[in-house]
């Protein structure tokens, strides 16, 4: 009997100890996380601006709908301007990199937007960037009159030193898979390749997409690389063998295809003022758009485009001298919001 009581006592004591530990663990779970900054949760609207640096701007929309205009100047009133024709924002874990076509990359804290530094070496008409293994890779057009001088700027993010990798082919968009970066090449509609760069060796390999297939946008899903051409080809690139893996023809009735994006395994692209979609793996594309919006802009239709978490974002450039407009749509085509943008809204970037 005494042994039985002893066993029962130990069992009750153990249960009490485990319950106490469990309650203690719960108390740790309930501790709120410390915010990383005012711009942690939401998205940025990049407004390219006109012919002067003073006309560009960056808007932040938080997840709760709060809007902050001109976040760079608000957070950095004494910093130098971003440059003219800002093109792109790309990120690493803690920093945002703002690319200006006039020839600079401005580095800020990703979440507070506090200024860190400006990079202006080894850049000429830069366009888009990506980070791989502690280095940034930025496409440059070089001299617009030449197709042979286009290059990548390689930025060592430990000290912001720079170097160049010559590619040619009028570089534009860029993405990354593993240790490789992939660029779209588009010499005013005549170039028909993508370039794959091994970042370990800086070896450049061009993949021919076929005559008339000018790539204008790129997307990566689970290490699979896809590009879209203006001639209506949706092409999968094999970055192991540096070849074209698959090609899907978009109906000929849908012309001027661009702005490829992929969200939740659904492919989205635009044609003029319309948005189309199909699922990855499908072999046909519907000729019926999911969205067509109204625009009076001569050149700014679909000037910015993105899809994120089943919301479609559209930027309209208007007349490129006054404020444009940006829209949010559901993927079923419902207009969720219409908003005043800055001058030439050209991109959406999600934190």
mmCIF file of C-alpha atoms in Angstrom:
data_model
loop_
_atom_site.group_PDB
_atom_site.id
_atom_site.type_symbol
_atom_site.label_atom_id
_atom_site.label_comp_id
_atom_site.label_asym_id
_atom_site.label_seq_id
_atom_site.Cartn_x
_atom_site.Cartn_y
_atom_site.Cartn_z
ATOM 1 C CA UNK A 1 0.000 0.000 0.000
ATOM 2 C CA UNK A 2 2.826 2.414 0.874
ATOM 3 C CA UNK A 3 4.519 1.624 -2.450
ATOM 4 C CA UNK A 4 1.242 2.293 -4.289
ATOM 5 C CA UNK A 5 0.850 5.659 -2.519
ATOM 6 C CA UNK A 6 4.434 6.537 -3.414
ATOM 7 C CA UNK A 7 3.818 5.792 -7.072
ATOM 8 C CA UNK A 8 0.622 7.874 -7.073
ATOM 9 C CA UNK A 9 2.428 10.778 -5.432
ATOM 10 C CA UNK A 10 5.181 10.709 -8.053
ATOM 11 C CA UNK A 11 2.609 10.546 -10.851
ATOM 12 C CA UNK A 12 0.692 13.536 -9.506
ATOM 13 C CA UNK A 13 3.903 15.485 -8.966
ATOM 14 C CA UNK A 14 5.000 14.747 -12.544
ATOM 15 C CA UNK A 15 1.630 15.862 -13.928
ATOM 16 C CA UNK A 16 1.824 19.086 -11.946
ATOM 17 C CA UNK A 17 5.389 19.711 -13.179
ATOM 18 C CA UNK A 18 4.462 19.106 -16.820
ATOM 19 C CA UNK A 19 1.391 21.321 -16.542
ATOM 20 C CA UNK A 20 3.457 24.079 -15.010
ATOM 21 C CA UNK A 21 6.038 23.805 -17.800
ATOM 22 C CA UNK A 22 3.290 23.823 -20.401
ATOM 23 C CA UNK A 23 1.782 26.975 -18.903
ATOM 24 C CA UNK A 24 5.198 28.597 -18.815
ATOM 25 C CA UNK A 25 5.730 27.715 -22.483
ATOM 26 C CA UNK A 26 2.374 29.263 -23.369
ATOM 27 C CA UNK A 27 3.392 32.479 -21.671
ATOM 28 C CA UNK A 28 6.427 32.711 -23.967
ATOM 29 C CA UNK A 29 4.264 32.178 -27.042
ATOM 30 C CA UNK A 30 2.048 35.059 -25.998
ATOM 31 C CA UNK A 31 4.932 37.542 -25.897
ATOM 32 C CA UNK A 32 4.391 39.928 -28.849
ATOM 33 C CA UNK A 33 7.169 40.218 -31.419
ATOM 34 C CA UNK A 34 9.061 43.487 -31.691
ATOM 35 C CA UNK A 35 8.188 45.364 -34.916
ATOM 36 C CA UNK A 36 11.060 45.658 -37.379
ATOM 37 C CA UNK A 37 9.910 49.086 -38.569
ATOM 38 C CA UNK A 38 7.015 51.154 -39.855
ATOM 39 C CA UNK A 39 7.215 49.518 -43.288
ATOM 40 C CA UNK A 40 7.281 45.886 -42.219
ATOM 41 C CA UNK A 41 3.841 44.737 -43.386
ATOM 42 C CA UNK A 42 2.443 46.030 -46.643
ATOM 43 C CA UNK A 43 3.594 47.016 -50.118
ATOM 44 C CA UNK A 44 5.433 49.829 -51.879
ATOM 45 C CA UNK A 45 4.237 51.632 -55.003
ATOM 46 C CA UNK A 46 7.235 52.847 -56.996
ATOM 47 C CA UNK A 47 6.572 56.048 -58.954
ATOM 48 C CA UNK A 48 9.225 56.529 -61.609
ATOM 49 C CA UNK A 49 8.878 60.289 -61.946
ATOM 50 C CA UNK A 50 9.620 62.495 -64.916
ATOM 51 C CA UNK A 51 12.767 64.279 -66.003
ATOM 52 C CA UNK A 52 13.861 65.431 -62.549
ATOM 53 C CA UNK A 53 14.595 63.562 -59.334
ATOM 54 C CA UNK A 54 12.078 65.713 -57.462
ATOM 55 C CA UNK A 55 9.179 64.099 -59.344
ATOM 56 C CA UNK A 56 9.737 60.509 -58.225
ATOM 57 C CA UNK A 57 8.238 59.060 -55.055
ATOM 58 C CA UNK A 58 7.598 55.850 -53.126
ATOM 59 C CA UNK A 59 4.209 55.185 -51.501
ATOM 60 C CA UNK A 60 3.683 52.573 -48.782
ATOM 61 C CA UNK A 61 0.328 50.889 -48.186
ATOM 62 C CA UNK A 62 0.201 48.932 -44.926
ATOM 63 C CA UNK A 63 -1.790 45.752 -44.488
ATOM 64 C CA UNK A 64 -4.421 47.707 -42.548
ATOM 65 C CA UNK A 65 -4.810 50.153 -45.464
ATOM 66 C CA UNK A 66 -2.832 53.050 -43.972
ATOM 67 C CA UNK A 67 -1.081 55.048 -46.683
ATOM 68 C CA UNK A 68 2.245 56.861 -46.335
ATOM 69 C CA UNK A 69 3.325 59.089 -49.220
ATOM 70 C CA UNK A 70 6.940 59.759 -50.178
ATOM 71 C CA UNK A 71 8.443 57.444 -47.576
ATOM 72 C CA UNK A 72 12.074 57.946 -48.621
ATOM 73 C CA UNK A 73 11.976 61.714 -48.157
ATOM 74 C CA UNK A 74 9.959 61.436 -44.932
ATOM 75 C CA UNK A 75 12.528 59.128 -43.365
ATOM 76 C CA UNK A 76 15.587 60.820 -44.888
ATOM 77 C CA UNK A 77 14.976 64.566 -45.191
ATOM 78 C CA UNK A 78 18.705 65.333 -45.413
ATOM 79 C CA UNK A 79 19.719 62.522 -47.798
ATOM 80 C CA UNK A 80 20.570 63.079 -51.439
ATOM 81 C CA UNK A 81 17.834 62.443 -53.996
ATOM 82 C CA UNK A 82 17.247 58.969 -55.407
ATOM 83 C CA UNK A 83 18.080 60.032 -58.966
ATOM 84 C CA UNK A 84 15.850 60.271 -62.008
ATOM 85 C CA UNK A 85 13.625 57.547 -63.454
ATOM 86 C CA UNK A 86 13.603 55.118 -60.522
ATOM 87 C CA UNK A 87 13.032 51.670 -61.978
ATOM 88 C CA UNK A 88 13.016 48.936 -59.378
ATOM 89 C CA UNK A 89 13.212 47.968 -55.711
ATOM 90 C CA UNK A 90 14.751 44.663 -54.703
ATOM 91 C CA UNK A 91 15.562 43.257 -51.265
ATOM 92 C CA UNK A 92 17.754 41.106 -49.110
ATOM 93 C CA UNK A 93 16.798 40.133 -45.558
ATOM 94 C CA UNK A 94 17.331 43.589 -44.048
ATOM 95 C CA UNK A 95 17.899 46.051 -46.889
ATOM 96 C CA UNK A 96 16.034 47.529 -49.837
ATOM 97 C CA UNK A 97 17.884 48.592 -52.983
ATOM 98 C CA UNK A 98 16.310 51.351 -55.097
ATOM 99 C CA UNK A 99 17.530 51.469 -58.702
ATOM 100 C CA UNK A 100 17.531 54.811 -60.542
ATOM 101 C CA UNK A 101 17.945 54.781 -64.317
ATOM 102 C CA UNK A 102 20.161 57.853 -64.084
ATOM 103 C CA UNK A 103 22.891 55.636 -62.653
ATOM 104 C CA UNK A 104 22.633 54.809 -58.963
ATOM 105 C CA UNK A 105 21.412 52.259 -56.431
ATOM 106 C CA UNK A 106 20.277 53.707 -53.092
ATOM 107 C CA UNK A 107 20.436 51.366 -50.110
ATOM 108 C CA UNK A 108 18.007 51.755 -47.185
ATOM 109 C CA UNK A 109 16.843 49.641 -44.272
ATOM 110 C CA UNK A 110 14.072 47.429 -45.600
ATOM 111 C CA UNK A 111 11.694 48.067 -42.704
ATOM 112 C CA UNK A 112 12.504 51.585 -41.468
ATOM 113 C CA UNK A 113 13.633 53.009 -44.837
ATOM 114 C CA UNK A 114 16.520 54.703 -43.057
ATOM 115 C CA UNK A 115 19.246 55.688 -45.548
ATOM 116 C CA UNK A 116 22.435 53.578 -45.600
ATOM 117 C CA UNK A 117 24.438 54.484 -48.707
ATOM 118 C CA UNK A 118 24.339 55.253 -52.434
ATOM 119 C CA UNK A 119 26.210 53.187 -55.018
ATOM 120 C CA UNK A 120 27.102 54.949 -58.271
ATOM 121 C CA UNK A 121 30.135 53.072 -59.633
ATOM 122 C CA UNK A 122 30.031 50.573 -62.510
ATOM 123 C CA UNK A 123 26.457 51.577 -63.377
ATOM 124 C CA UNK A 124 25.102 52.914 -66.677
ATOM 125 C CA UNK A 125 21.352 53.100 -67.257
ATOM 126 C CA UNK A 126 20.609 50.409 -64.613
ATOM 127 C CA UNK A 127 17.275 48.628 -64.695
ATOM 128 C CA UNK A 128 16.547 45.731 -62.285
ATOM 129 C CA UNK A 129 18.362 43.802 -59.576
ATOM 130 C CA UNK A 130 18.415 40.639 -57.492
ATOM 131 C CA UNK A 131 20.477 39.342 -54.537
ATOM 132 C CA UNK A 132 22.312 36.006 -54.576
ATOM 133 C CA UNK A 133 24.687 34.806 -51.823
ATOM 134 C CA UNK A 134 25.557 38.219 -50.427
ATOM 135 C CA UNK A 135 25.956 39.975 -53.769
ATOM 136 C CA UNK A 136 23.552 42.086 -55.811
ATOM 137 C CA UNK A 137 23.327 41.743 -59.585
ATOM 138 C CA UNK A 138 21.923 44.727 -61.499
ATOM 139 C CA UNK A 139 21.157 44.834 -65.226
ATOM 140 C CA UNK A 140 22.476 47.820 -67.200
ATOM 141 C CA UNK A 141 21.576 48.993 -70.693
ATOM 142 C CA UNK A 142 24.845 50.856 -71.182
ATOM 143 C CA UNK A 143 24.787 52.980 -74.332
ATOM 144 C CA UNK A 144 21.310 52.688 -75.847
ATOM 145 C CA UNK A 145 22.883 52.917 -79.298
ATOM 146 C CA UNK A 146 24.795 49.661 -78.847
ATOM 147 C CA UNK A 147 23.624 46.096 -78.288
ATOM 148 C CA UNK A 148 27.072 44.788 -77.324
ATOM 149 C CA UNK A 149 27.951 46.848 -74.244
ATOM 150 C CA UNK A 150 25.154 45.834 -71.858
ATOM 151 C CA UNK A 151 26.385 44.402 -68.568
ATOM 152 C CA UNK A 152 25.651 43.266 -65.053
ATOM 153 C CA UNK A 153 26.878 45.287 -62.107
ATOM 154 C CA UNK A 154 27.984 42.986 -59.293
ATOM 155 C CA UNK A 155 27.769 44.639 -55.846
ATOM 156 C CA UNK A 156 29.503 43.015 -52.870
ATOM 157 C CA UNK A 157 26.990 43.756 -50.125
ATOM 158 C CA UNK A 158 29.584 43.408 -47.361
ATOM 159 C CA UNK A 159 31.366 46.605 -48.460
ATOM 160 C CA UNK A 160 29.386 47.904 -51.491
ATOM 161 C CA UNK A 161 32.325 47.503 -53.883
ATOM 162 C CA UNK A 162 31.370 46.938 -57.531
ATOM 163 C CA UNK A 163 32.493 45.208 -60.713
ATOM 164 C CA UNK A 164 31.035 44.431 -64.132
ATOM 165 C CA UNK A 165 30.163 41.338 -66.164
ATOM 166 C CA UNK A 166 29.741 42.025 -69.889
ATOM 167 C CA UNK A 167 26.745 40.299 -71.479
ATOM 168 C CA UNK A 168 25.337 42.413 -74.325
ATOM 169 C CA UNK A 169 21.838 41.814 -75.690
ATOM 170 C CA UNK A 170 20.106 44.856 -74.132
ATOM 171 C CA UNK A 171 19.536 43.575 -70.608
ATOM 172 C CA UNK A 172 16.324 44.274 -68.749
ATOM 173 C CA UNK A 173 14.553 42.023 -66.196
ATOM 174 C CA UNK A 174 16.425 39.661 -63.919
ATOM 175 C CA UNK A 175 15.636 36.794 -61.575
ATOM 176 C CA UNK A 176 17.565 34.091 -59.719
ATOM 177 C CA UNK A 177 17.516 30.339 -59.125
ATOM 178 C CA UNK A 178 20.101 28.879 -56.793
ATOM 179 C CA UNK A 179 23.514 30.221 -57.787
ATOM 180 C CA UNK A 180 22.350 31.422 -61.207
ATOM 181 C CA UNK A 181 20.821 34.675 -62.404
ATOM 182 C CA UNK A 182 18.713 34.885 -65.558
ATOM 183 C CA UNK A 183 18.199 38.047 -67.611
ATOM 184 C CA UNK A 184 15.693 38.906 -70.303
ATOM 185 C CA UNK A 185 17.256 40.364 -73.443
ATOM 186 C CA UNK A 186 15.330 42.723 -75.659
ATOM 187 C CA UNK A 187 17.047 44.870 -78.288
ATOM 188 C CA UNK A 188 13.983 46.878 -79.277
ATOM 189 C CA UNK A 189 12.147 43.730 -80.302
ATOM 190 C CA UNK A 190 14.987 42.109 -82.273
ATOM 191 C CA UNK A 191 16.862 40.108 -79.616
ATOM 192 C CA UNK A 192 15.438 36.645 -78.871
ATOM 193 C CA UNK A 193 17.335 35.118 -75.967
ATOM 194 C CA UNK A 194 17.767 34.998 -72.226
ATOM 195 C CA UNK A 195 21.176 34.943 -70.558
ATOM 196 C CA UNK A 196 22.053 32.627 -67.676
ATOM 197 C CA UNK A 197 24.967 33.648 -65.464
ATOM 198 C CA UNK A 198 26.651 31.252 -63.051
ATOM 199 C CA UNK A 199 27.459 33.561 -60.136
ATOM 200 C CA UNK A 200 30.279 31.289 -58.956
ATOM 201 C CA UNK A 201 32.260 31.456 -62.203
ATOM 202 C CA UNK A 202 30.560 34.462 -63.888
ATOM 203 C CA UNK A 203 30.164 32.285 -66.975
ATOM 204 C CA UNK A 204 27.465 33.605 -69.327
ATOM 205 C CA UNK A 205 25.307 31.282 -71.452
ATOM 206 C CA UNK A 206 22.677 32.558 -73.886
ATOM 207 C CA UNK A 207 19.533 30.504 -74.495
ATOM 208 C CA UNK A 208 17.977 31.132 -77.911
ATOM 209 C CA UNK A 209 14.171 31.468 -77.765
ATOM 210 C CA UNK A 210 13.722 31.426 -81.539
ATOM 211 C CA UNK A 211 13.322 34.222 -84.065
ATOM 212 C CA UNK A 212 10.654 36.743 -83.124
ATOM 213 C CA UNK A 213 10.466 35.618 -79.495
ATOM 214 C CA UNK A 214 11.567 38.692 -77.579
ATOM 215 C CA UNK A 215 11.393 38.124 -73.824
ATOM 216 C CA UNK A 216 9.978 40.997 -71.798
ATOM 217 C CA UNK A 217 9.207 39.551 -68.350
ATOM 218 C CA UNK A 218 10.281 36.672 -66.137
ATOM 219 C CA UNK A 219 8.933 34.693 -63.171
ATOM 220 C CA UNK A 220 10.326 31.922 -60.977
ATOM 221 C CA UNK A 221 8.220 29.306 -59.161
ATOM 222 C CA UNK A 222 9.856 26.534 -57.112
ATOM 223 C CA UNK A 223 13.118 26.922 -59.064
ATOM 224 C CA UNK A 224 11.266 26.702 -62.387
ATOM 225 C CA UNK A 225 11.956 29.674 -64.661
ATOM 226 C CA UNK A 226 9.378 31.088 -67.066
ATOM 227 C CA UNK A 227 9.588 33.972 -69.529
ATOM 228 C CA UNK A 228 6.959 35.694 -71.641
ATOM 229 C CA UNK A 229 7.538 37.075 -75.112
ATOM 230 C CA UNK A 230 5.754 39.897 -76.875
ATOM 231 C CA UNK A 231 4.869 37.467 -79.652
ATOM 232 C CA UNK A 232 2.714 35.378 -77.322
ATOM 233 C CA UNK A 233 5.015 32.583 -76.148
ATOM 234 C CA UNK A 234 5.067 31.349 -72.547
ATOM 235 C CA UNK A 235 8.405 29.571 -72.284
ATOM 236 C CA UNK A 236 9.911 27.426 -69.536
ATOM 237 C CA UNK A 237 13.718 27.594 -69.296
ATOM 238 C CA UNK A 238 15.840 24.641 -68.168
ATOM 239 C CA UNK A 239 18.616 26.363 -66.166
ATOM 240 C CA UNK A 240 20.489 23.090 -65.621
ATOM 241 C CA UNK A 241 20.977 22.324 -69.308
ATOM 242 C CA UNK A 242 20.545 25.946 -70.474
ATOM 243 C CA UNK A 243 17.808 25.096 -72.955
ATOM 244 C CA UNK A 244 14.143 25.768 -73.679
ATOM 245 C CA UNK A 245 12.146 23.105 -71.809
ATOM 246 C CA UNK A 246 8.572 23.854 -72.910
ATOM 247 C CA UNK A 247 6.653 26.435 -74.924
ATOM 248 C CA UNK A 248 2.960 27.301 -74.682
ATOM 249 C CA UNK A 249 1.395 29.352 -77.467
ATOM 250 C CA UNK A 250 -0.980 32.111 -76.373
ATOM 251 C CA UNK A 251 -3.884 32.621 -78.825
ATOM 252 C CA UNK A 252 -2.992 34.911 -81.720
ATOM 253 C CA UNK A 253 -6.004 37.099 -80.905
ATOM 254 C CA UNK A 254 -4.171 38.217 -77.726
ATOM 255 C CA UNK A 255 -1.436 40.566 -78.919
ATOM 256 C CA UNK A 256 1.341 42.598 -77.272
ATOM 257 C CA UNK A 257 1.651 40.170 -74.361
ATOM 258 C CA UNK A 258 3.752 41.359 -71.386
ATOM 259 C CA UNK A 259 3.889 41.699 -67.581
ATOM 260 C CA UNK A 260 4.227 38.029 -66.656
ATOM 261 C CA UNK A 261 3.557 37.195 -62.997
ATOM 262 C CA UNK A 262 2.715 33.915 -61.245
ATOM 263 C CA UNK A 263 0.795 33.718 -57.972
ATOM 264 C CA UNK A 264 -0.426 30.527 -56.276
ATOM 265 C CA UNK A 265 0.373 28.505 -59.426
ATOM 266 C CA UNK A 266 -1.768 30.756 -61.601
ATOM 267 C CA UNK A 267 -0.094 32.550 -64.501
ATOM 268 C CA UNK A 268 -1.088 36.172 -65.177
ATOM 269 C CA UNK A 269 -0.128 38.443 -68.060
ATOM 270 C CA UNK A 270 -1.451 41.534 -69.801
ATOM 271 C CA UNK A 271 -2.407 42.641 -73.280
ATOM 272 C CA UNK A 272 -3.126 46.337 -73.669
ATOM 273 C CA UNK A 273 -5.644 47.171 -70.873
ATOM 274 C CA UNK A 274 -6.641 43.561 -70.162
ATOM 275 C CA UNK A 275 -5.406 40.851 -67.786
ATOM 276 C CA UNK A 276 -5.469 37.160 -68.711
ATOM 277 C CA UNK A 277 -4.730 34.055 -66.668
ATOM 278 C CA UNK A 278 -4.286 30.293 -66.824
ATOM 279 C CA UNK A 279 -3.030 27.628 -64.438
ATOM 280 C CA UNK A 280 0.476 26.230 -64.538
ATOM 281 C CA UNK A 281 0.391 22.948 -66.418
ATOM 282 C CA UNK A 282 -2.542 23.879 -68.643
ATOM 283 C CA UNK A 283 -2.008 23.557 -72.385
ATOM 284 C CA UNK A 284 -4.495 26.180 -73.550
ATOM 285 C CA UNK A 285 -5.141 29.825 -72.682
ATOM 286 C CA UNK A 286 -8.594 31.388 -72.622
ATOM 287 C CA UNK A 287 -9.149 34.326 -74.943
ATOM 288 C CA UNK A 288 -11.474 35.910 -72.358
ATOM 289 C CA UNK A 289 -9.757 38.432 -70.061
ATOM 290 C CA UNK A 290 -10.443 38.411 -66.342
ATOM 291 C CA UNK A 291 -10.068 42.211 -66.148
ATOM 292 C CA UNK A 292 -10.205 45.100 -68.597
ATOM 293 C CA UNK A 293 -9.783 48.551 -67.145
ATOM 294 C CA UNK A 294 -10.346 51.970 -68.711
ATOM 295 C CA UNK A 295 -7.364 54.178 -69.490
ATOM 296 C CA UNK A 296 -6.870 57.402 -71.457
ATOM 297 C CA UNK A 297 -3.085 57.111 -71.330
ATOM 298 C CA UNK A 298 -1.302 56.977 -74.682
ATOM 299 C CA UNK A 299 1.722 55.065 -73.372
ATOM 300 C CA UNK A 300 1.037 54.332 -69.707
ATOM 301 C CA UNK A 301 -1.500 51.492 -69.921
ATOM 302 C CA UNK A 302 -0.432 48.713 -67.524
ATOM 303 C CA UNK A 303 2.736 50.676 -66.766
ATOM 304 C CA UNK A 304 2.974 48.798 -63.466
ATOM 305 C CA UNK A 305 1.647 45.318 -62.793
ATOM 306 C CA UNK A 306 1.886 42.649 -60.077
ATOM 307 C CA UNK A 307 -0.141 39.870 -58.494
ATOM 308 C CA UNK A 308 0.278 38.934 -54.837
ATOM 309 C CA UNK A 309 -1.892 36.751 -52.612
ATOM 310 C CA UNK A 310 -4.776 36.747 -55.082
ATOM 311 C CA UNK A 311 -4.833 40.529 -55.526
ATOM 312 C CA UNK A 312 -3.985 42.144 -58.878
ATOM 313 C CA UNK A 313 -2.191 45.513 -58.820
ATOM 314 C CA UNK A 314 -2.218 47.806 -61.862
ATOM 315 C CA UNK A 315 -0.378 51.101 -62.312
ATOM 316 C CA UNK A 316 -1.474 53.556 -65.013
ATOM 317 C CA UNK A 317 1.061 56.166 -66.167
ATOM 318 C CA UNK A 318 -1.467 58.810 -67.326
ATOM 319 C CA UNK A 319 0.469 61.636 -69.069
ATOM 320 C CA UNK A 320 3.789 61.021 -67.247
ATOM 321 C CA UNK A 321 3.870 64.571 -65.931
ATOM 322 C CA UNK A 322 0.990 64.498 -63.437
ATOM 323 C CA UNK A 323 -0.105 61.865 -60.937
ATOM 324 C CA UNK A 324 -1.079 58.472 -62.296
ATOM 325 C CA UNK A 325 -3.454 55.908 -60.798
ATOM 326 C CA UNK A 326 -3.056 52.499 -59.223
ATOM 327 C CA UNK A 327 -5.761 49.887 -58.802
ATOM 328 C CA UNK A 328 -6.362 46.772 -56.732
ATOM 329 C CA UNK A 329 -8.532 44.021 -58.223
ATOM 330 C CA UNK A 330 -9.542 40.587 -57.029
ATOM 331 C CA UNK A 331 -8.519 37.732 -59.305
ATOM 332 C CA UNK A 332 -12.200 37.308 -60.171
ATOM 333 C CA UNK A 333 -12.195 40.811 -61.656
ATOM 334 C CA UNK A 334 -13.784 42.857 -58.849
ATOM 335 C CA UNK A 335 -12.379 46.368 -58.405
ATOM 336 C CA UNK A 336 -11.231 46.631 -54.784
ATOM 337 C CA UNK A 337 -9.753 50.142 -54.815
ATOM 338 C CA UNK A 338 -8.771 53.001 -57.115
ATOM 339 C CA UNK A 339 -6.011 55.272 -55.816
ATOM 340 C CA UNK A 340 -4.016 58.353 -56.746
ATOM 341 C CA UNK A 341 -0.404 57.431 -57.488
ATOM 342 C CA UNK A 342 2.665 59.578 -58.072
ATOM 343 C CA UNK A 343 4.132 60.301 -61.492
ATOM 344 C CA UNK A 344 4.423 57.124 -63.596
ATOM 345 C CA UNK A 345 3.656 54.256 -61.179
ATOM 346 C CA UNK A 346 5.763 51.434 -62.587
ATOM 347 C CA UNK A 347 5.964 48.728 -59.916
ATOM 348 C CA UNK A 348 4.658 47.115 -56.727
ATOM 349 C CA UNK A 349 6.922 45.536 -54.120
ATOM 350 C CA UNK A 350 5.799 43.512 -51.112
ATOM 351 C CA UNK A 351 7.369 43.446 -47.644
#
